[in-house]
mmCIF file of C-alpha atoms in Angstrom:
data_model
loop_
_atom_site.group_PDB
_atom_site.id
_atom_site.type_symbol
_atom_site.label_atom_id
_atom_site.label_comp_id
_atom_site.label_asym_id
_atom_site.label_seq_id
_atom_site.Cartn_x
_atom_site.Cartn_y
_atom_site.Cartn_z
ATOM 1 C CA ALA N 1 34.118 45.869 22.306
ATOM 2 C CA GLN N 2 30.401 45.407 22.051
ATOM 3 C CA SER N 3 28.491 48.504 20.962
ATOM 4 C CA VAL N 4 25.017 49.715 20.087
ATOM 5 C CA THR N 5 24.330 52.354 17.456
ATOM 6 C CA GLN N 6 21.203 54.365 17.094
ATOM 7 C CA PRO N 7 21.809 56.481 13.956
ATOM 8 C CA ASP N 8 18.848 58.826 14.399
ATOM 9 C CA ILE N 9 19.210 61.335 17.254
ATOM 10 C CA HIS N 10 15.874 62.982 16.722
ATOM 11 C CA ILE N 11 12.781 61.876 14.716
ATOM 12 C CA THR N 12 9.480 63.657 14.228
ATOM 13 C CA VAL N 13 6.364 61.831 12.998
ATOM 14 C CA SER N 14 2.756 62.821 12.680
ATOM 15 C CA GLU N 15 0.183 61.304 15.032
ATOM 16 C CA GLY N 16 -1.236 58.188 13.294
ATOM 17 C CA ALA N 17 1.780 57.667 11.088
ATOM 18 C CA SER N 18 3.983 54.573 11.210
ATOM 19 C CA LEU N 19 7.296 54.617 13.100
ATOM 20 C CA GLU N 20 10.552 52.823 12.752
ATOM 21 C CA LEU N 21 13.507 53.511 15.020
ATOM 22 C CA ARG N 22 16.792 52.024 13.975
ATOM 23 C CA CYS N 23 19.267 50.105 16.107
ATOM 24 C CA ASN N 24 22.397 48.244 15.113
ATOM 25 C CA TYR N 25 24.641 46.217 17.296
ATOM 26 C CA SER N 26 28.210 45.097 16.979
ATOM 27 C CA TYR N 27 28.841 41.542 15.892
ATOM 28 C CA GLY N 28 29.134 38.858 18.527
ATOM 29 C CA ALA N 29 27.472 35.810 19.909
ATOM 30 C CA THR N 30 23.691 35.815 19.869
ATOM 31 C CA PRO N 31 22.876 39.032 21.635
ATOM 32 C CA TYR N 32 20.199 39.790 24.107
ATOM 33 C CA LEU N 33 18.512 42.909 22.711
ATOM 34 C CA PHE N 34 16.213 45.350 24.375
ATOM 35 C CA TRP N 35 14.264 48.516 23.773
ATOM 36 C CA TYR N 36 13.479 50.937 26.618
ATOM 37 C CA VAL N 37 11.449 54.116 26.624
ATOM 38 C CA GLN N 38 12.126 57.094 28.834
ATOM 39 C CA SER N 39 9.691 59.969 29.356
ATOM 40 C CA PRO N 40 11.192 63.296 30.524
ATOM 41 C CA GLY N 41 12.534 63.059 34.039
ATOM 42 C CA GLN N 42 11.417 59.459 34.356
ATOM 43 C CA GLY N 43 13.039 56.056 34.595
ATOM 44 C CA LEU N 44 13.527 53.395 31.910
ATOM 45 C CA GLN N 45 10.599 51.281 30.986
ATOM 46 C CA LEU N 46 11.141 48.073 29.124
ATOM 47 C CA LEU N 47 9.189 47.890 25.842
ATOM 48 C CA LEU N 48 10.386 44.516 24.580
ATOM 49 C CA LYS N 49 13.251 42.130 24.564
ATOM 50 C CA TYR N 50 14.778 39.428 22.316
ATOM 51 C CA PHE N 51 16.732 36.471 23.586
ATOM 52 C CA SER N 52 16.186 33.733 20.982
ATOM 53 C CA GLY N 53 13.450 32.146 18.871
ATOM 54 C CA ASP N 54 11.010 34.120 16.818
ATOM 55 C CA THR N 55 12.824 37.104 15.388
ATOM 56 C CA LEU N 56 9.693 39.306 15.482
ATOM 57 C CA VAL N 57 9.061 40.361 19.060
ATOM 58 C CA GLN N 58 5.925 41.961 20.370
ATOM 59 C CA GLY N 59 6.099 44.428 23.206
ATOM 60 C CA ILE N 60 3.908 46.693 25.228
ATOM 61 C CA LYS N 61 2.061 49.771 23.944
ATOM 62 C CA GLY N 62 1.706 48.277 20.459
ATOM 63 C CA PHE N 63 5.433 48.211 19.697
ATOM 64 C CA GLU N 64 7.293 45.408 17.920
ATOM 65 C CA ALA N 65 10.897 44.827 16.868
ATOM 66 C CA GLU N 66 12.533 42.490 14.419
ATOM 67 C CA PHE N 67 15.951 40.924 14.980
ATOM 68 C CA LYS N 68 17.828 40.604 11.707
ATOM 69 C CA ARG N 69 21.111 38.861 12.226
ATOM 70 C CA SER N 70 22.331 39.464 8.637
ATOM 71 C CA GLN N 71 21.971 43.258 9.189
ATOM 72 C CA SER N 72 22.975 43.234 12.868
ATOM 73 C CA SER N 73 19.801 45.213 13.488
ATOM 74 C CA PHE N 74 16.923 45.308 15.918
ATOM 75 C CA ASN N 75 14.646 48.057 14.674
ATOM 76 C CA LEU N 76 11.589 49.154 16.648
ATOM 77 C CA ARG N 77 8.305 49.670 14.923
ATOM 78 C CA LYS N 78 4.830 50.882 15.593
ATOM 79 C CA PRO N 79 2.110 51.024 12.924
ATOM 80 C CA SER N 80 0.301 54.041 14.275
ATOM 81 C CA VAL N 81 1.949 56.554 16.629
ATOM 82 C CA HIS N 82 0.007 58.255 19.467
ATOM 83 C CA TRP N 83 0.915 61.596 21.008
ATOM 84 C CA SER N 84 1.758 59.885 24.231
ATOM 85 C CA ASP N 85 4.576 57.971 22.450
ATOM 86 C CA ALA N 86 6.665 61.113 22.447
ATOM 87 C CA ALA N 87 9.688 60.176 24.570
ATOM 88 C CA GLU N 88 13.321 59.000 24.205
ATOM 89 C CA TYR N 89 13.932 55.488 23.101
ATOM 90 C CA PHE N 90 16.983 53.497 23.962
ATOM 91 C CA CYS N 91 18.129 50.329 22.303
ATOM 92 C CA GLY N 92 20.351 48.079 24.480
ATOM 93 C CA ARG N 93 22.449 44.980 24.140
ATOM 94 C CA GLY N 94 23.114 42.544 26.985
ATOM 95 C CA GLY N 95 24.149 39.051 27.542
ATOM 96 C CA ALA N 96 23.809 36.080 29.901
ATOM 97 C CA THR N 97 26.119 37.626 32.441
ATOM 98 C CA ASN N 98 27.071 40.852 30.732
ATOM 99 C CA LYS N 99 26.163 44.419 31.481
ATOM 100 C CA LEU N 100 23.541 46.114 29.327
ATOM 101 C CA ILE N 101 25.038 48.571 26.864
ATOM 102 C CA PHE N 102 22.815 51.413 25.557
ATOM 103 C CA GLY N 103 22.819 53.277 22.357
ATOM 104 C CA THR N 104 22.755 57.064 22.439
ATOM 105 C CA GLY N 105 18.983 57.192 22.205
ATOM 106 C CA THR N 106 16.471 58.551 19.697
ATOM 107 C CA LEU N 107 14.253 61.405 20.772
ATOM 108 C CA LEU N 108 10.767 61.027 19.249
ATOM 109 C CA ALA N 109 8.546 64.007 18.736
ATOM 110 C CA VAL N 110 4.922 63.517 17.656
ATOM 111 C CA GLN N 111 3.165 66.230 15.651
ATOM 112 C CA PRO N 112 -0.667 66.599 15.949
ATOM 113 C CA GLU C 1 4.886 43.089 38.987
ATOM 114 C CA PRO C 2 8.108 43.181 40.966
ATOM 115 C CA GLU C 3 9.916 46.470 41.010
ATOM 116 C CA VAL C 4 13.362 47.799 41.703
ATOM 117 C CA THR C 5 13.064 50.584 44.301
ATOM 118 C CA GLN C 6 15.476 53.478 44.621
ATOM 119 C CA THR C 7 15.756 56.027 47.375
ATOM 120 C CA PRO C 8 15.889 58.974 47.572
ATOM 121 C CA SER C 9 14.270 60.164 44.340
ATOM 122 C CA HIS C 10 16.256 63.387 44.492
ATOM 123 C CA GLN C 11 19.321 64.376 46.559
ATOM 124 C CA VAL C 12 21.132 67.643 46.716
ATOM 125 C CA THR C 13 24.572 67.661 48.182
ATOM 126 C CA GLN C 14 27.497 69.977 48.580
ATOM 127 C CA MET C 15 30.655 69.381 46.594
ATOM 128 C CA GLY C 16 33.069 67.218 48.589
ATOM 129 C CA GLN C 17 30.360 65.529 50.595
ATOM 130 C CA GLU C 18 29.742 61.820 50.640
ATOM 131 C CA VAL C 19 26.462 60.451 49.293
ATOM 132 C CA ILE C 20 24.889 57.065 49.446
ATOM 133 C CA LEU C 21 22.334 56.084 46.886
ATOM 134 C CA ARG C 22 20.093 53.141 47.877
ATOM 135 C CA CYS C 23 18.432 50.437 45.820
ATOM 136 C CA VAL C 24 16.311 47.396 46.604
ATOM 137 C CA PRO C 25 16.648 45.022 43.729
ATOM 138 C CA ILE C 26 14.097 42.310 42.838
ATOM 139 C CA SER C 27 14.551 39.555 45.413
ATOM 140 C CA ASN C 28 15.319 36.569 43.121
ATOM 141 C CA HIS C 29 17.583 38.483 40.796
ATOM 142 C CA LEU C 30 21.280 37.599 40.756
ATOM 143 C CA TYR C 31 22.983 40.491 38.926
ATOM 144 C CA PHE C 32 22.921 44.068 40.018
ATOM 145 C CA TYR C 33 24.019 47.236 38.253
ATOM 146 C CA TRP C 34 24.442 50.934 38.605
ATOM 147 C CA TYR C 35 24.135 53.311 35.616
ATOM 148 C CA ARG C 36 24.271 57.029 35.307
ATOM 149 C CA GLN C 37 22.697 59.442 32.905
ATOM 150 C CA ILE C 38 23.963 62.985 32.792
ATOM 151 C CA LEU C 39 21.191 65.352 31.711
ATOM 152 C CA GLY C 40 20.487 64.974 28.000
ATOM 153 C CA GLN C 41 23.049 62.279 27.451
ATOM 154 C CA LYS C 42 23.031 58.505 27.080
ATOM 155 C CA VAL C 43 22.732 55.990 29.892
ATOM 156 C CA GLU C 44 26.224 54.901 30.967
ATOM 157 C CA PHE C 45 27.274 51.730 32.662
ATOM 158 C CA LEU C 46 29.047 52.164 35.960
ATOM 159 C CA VAL C 47 29.438 48.830 37.687
ATOM 160 C CA SER C 48 27.985 45.302 37.852
ATOM 161 C CA PHE C 49 27.782 43.166 40.960
ATOM 162 C CA TYR C 50 27.375 39.409 41.239
ATOM 163 C CA ASN C 51 27.919 36.916 44.013
ATOM 164 C CA ASN C 52 28.783 39.654 46.463
ATOM 165 C CA GLU C 53 31.585 41.168 44.376
ATOM 166 C CA ILE C 54 32.117 43.563 41.544
ATOM 167 C CA SER C 55 32.144 41.643 38.253
ATOM 168 C CA GLU C 56 32.830 44.583 35.943
ATOM 169 C CA LYS C 57 33.345 48.331 36.223
ATOM 170 C CA SER C 58 33.699 51.151 33.736
ATOM 171 C CA GLU C 59 36.270 53.812 33.549
ATOM 172 C CA ILE C 60 33.892 56.231 35.202
ATOM 173 C CA PHE C 61 33.812 54.008 38.323
ATOM 174 C CA ASP C 62 36.988 55.299 39.939
ATOM 175 C CA ASP C 63 38.244 55.166 43.548
ATOM 176 C CA GLN C 64 35.536 57.734 44.553
ATOM 177 C CA PHE C 65 32.858 55.171 43.970
ATOM 178 C CA SER C 66 32.019 52.006 45.812
ATOM 179 C CA VAL C 67 29.136 49.541 45.958
ATOM 180 C CA GLU C 68 27.846 47.330 48.692
ATOM 181 C CA ARG C 69 25.159 44.800 49.319
ATOM 182 C CA PRO C 70 25.188 45.076 53.071
ATOM 183 C CA ASP C 71 22.230 42.932 54.113
ATOM 184 C CA GLY C 72 21.240 40.716 51.215
ATOM 185 C CA SER C 73 18.436 43.021 50.071
ATOM 186 C CA ASN C 74 19.842 46.530 49.675
ATOM 187 C CA PHE C 75 22.377 47.530 47.076
ATOM 188 C CA THR C 76 24.102 50.810 47.569
ATOM 189 C CA LEU C 77 26.299 53.176 45.574
ATOM 190 C CA LYS C 78 28.545 55.460 47.533
ATOM 191 C CA ILE C 79 30.340 58.504 46.139
ATOM 192 C CA ARG C 80 33.019 59.490 48.608
ATOM 193 C CA SER C 81 33.752 63.050 47.671
ATOM 194 C CA THR C 82 31.203 64.442 45.251
ATOM 195 C CA LYS C 83 32.196 66.701 42.360
ATOM 196 C CA LEU C 84 30.022 68.996 40.318
ATOM 197 C CA GLU C 85 30.322 66.608 37.381
ATOM 198 C CA ASP C 86 28.742 63.768 39.430
ATOM 199 C CA SER C 87 25.381 65.532 39.007
ATOM 200 C CA ALA C 88 23.280 63.056 37.105
ATOM 201 C CA MET C 89 20.431 60.598 37.318
ATOM 202 C CA TYR C 90 21.596 57.347 38.798
ATOM 203 C CA PHE C 91 19.753 54.150 37.919
ATOM 204 C CA CYS C 92 19.965 50.833 39.707
ATOM 205 C CA ALA C 93 18.998 47.708 37.794
ATOM 206 C CA SER C 94 18.795 44.039 38.660
ATOM 207 C CA LYS C 95 18.688 41.054 36.324
ATOM 208 C CA LEU C 96 17.599 37.511 36.155
ATOM 209 C CA MET C 97 16.904 37.258 32.434
ATOM 210 C CA GLY C 98 15.847 40.781 31.516
ATOM 211 C CA TYR C 99 17.099 43.971 33.165
ATOM 212 C CA THR C 100 14.691 45.772 35.435
ATOM 213 C CA PHE C 101 15.528 49.420 36.190
ATOM 214 C CA GLY C 102 14.552 51.568 39.190
ATOM 215 C CA SER C 103 13.037 55.026 38.659
ATOM 216 C CA GLY C 104 16.361 56.611 39.485
ATOM 217 C CA THR C 105 17.910 59.067 41.965
ATOM 218 C CA ARG C 106 18.569 62.521 40.630
ATOM 219 C CA LEU C 107 21.805 63.742 42.267
ATOM 220 C CA THR C 108 22.567 67.408 42.207
ATOM 221 C CA VAL C 109 25.933 68.524 43.449
ATOM 222 C CA VAL C 110 26.176 72.227 44.294
#
């Protein structure tokens, strides 16, 4: 069965520091990969998505992610974190007709 | 930008009562989904709906649950006899290429 793994449950970074959130997906046909962000009590906001083509994907709020087929990874990065980035981040895998499967999420805390 | 709209934003119901959660997907989207998120946990798939029928459902989606697209615009999730453990945030999503989620309905069963 398809699966998504986010190995880091909780990450704390200092404001202004760089950020990388890890995501691995189970092997399969070319996946559709997504990153969503959820602030407390809020819905899921799409940060970026990868379907095909350029493996480095730019998203909103200064985020980017790189699809690496050899590592089955789709890690999310941001060069300089802002306090407003504190939230929970979910990696997801979908397909042309498939449901979207989420990882367990990574809770990001930002220290001043 | 088109949105998925969910109503109500918060519903409190007594155990054993029926609830209907409502969603208006994006009009040209073809696939519709319900997900649930128990407080502090991951977002779990419940059911997908395409071409006016269920295309896939999870183990969570038992006989207490049903979905409908009654009028070509609304997409509803019904829980027939709510249990305490049904308390969660329920998200509707629709998809053409990417998945767009609504802001959720927080269901509290007391």
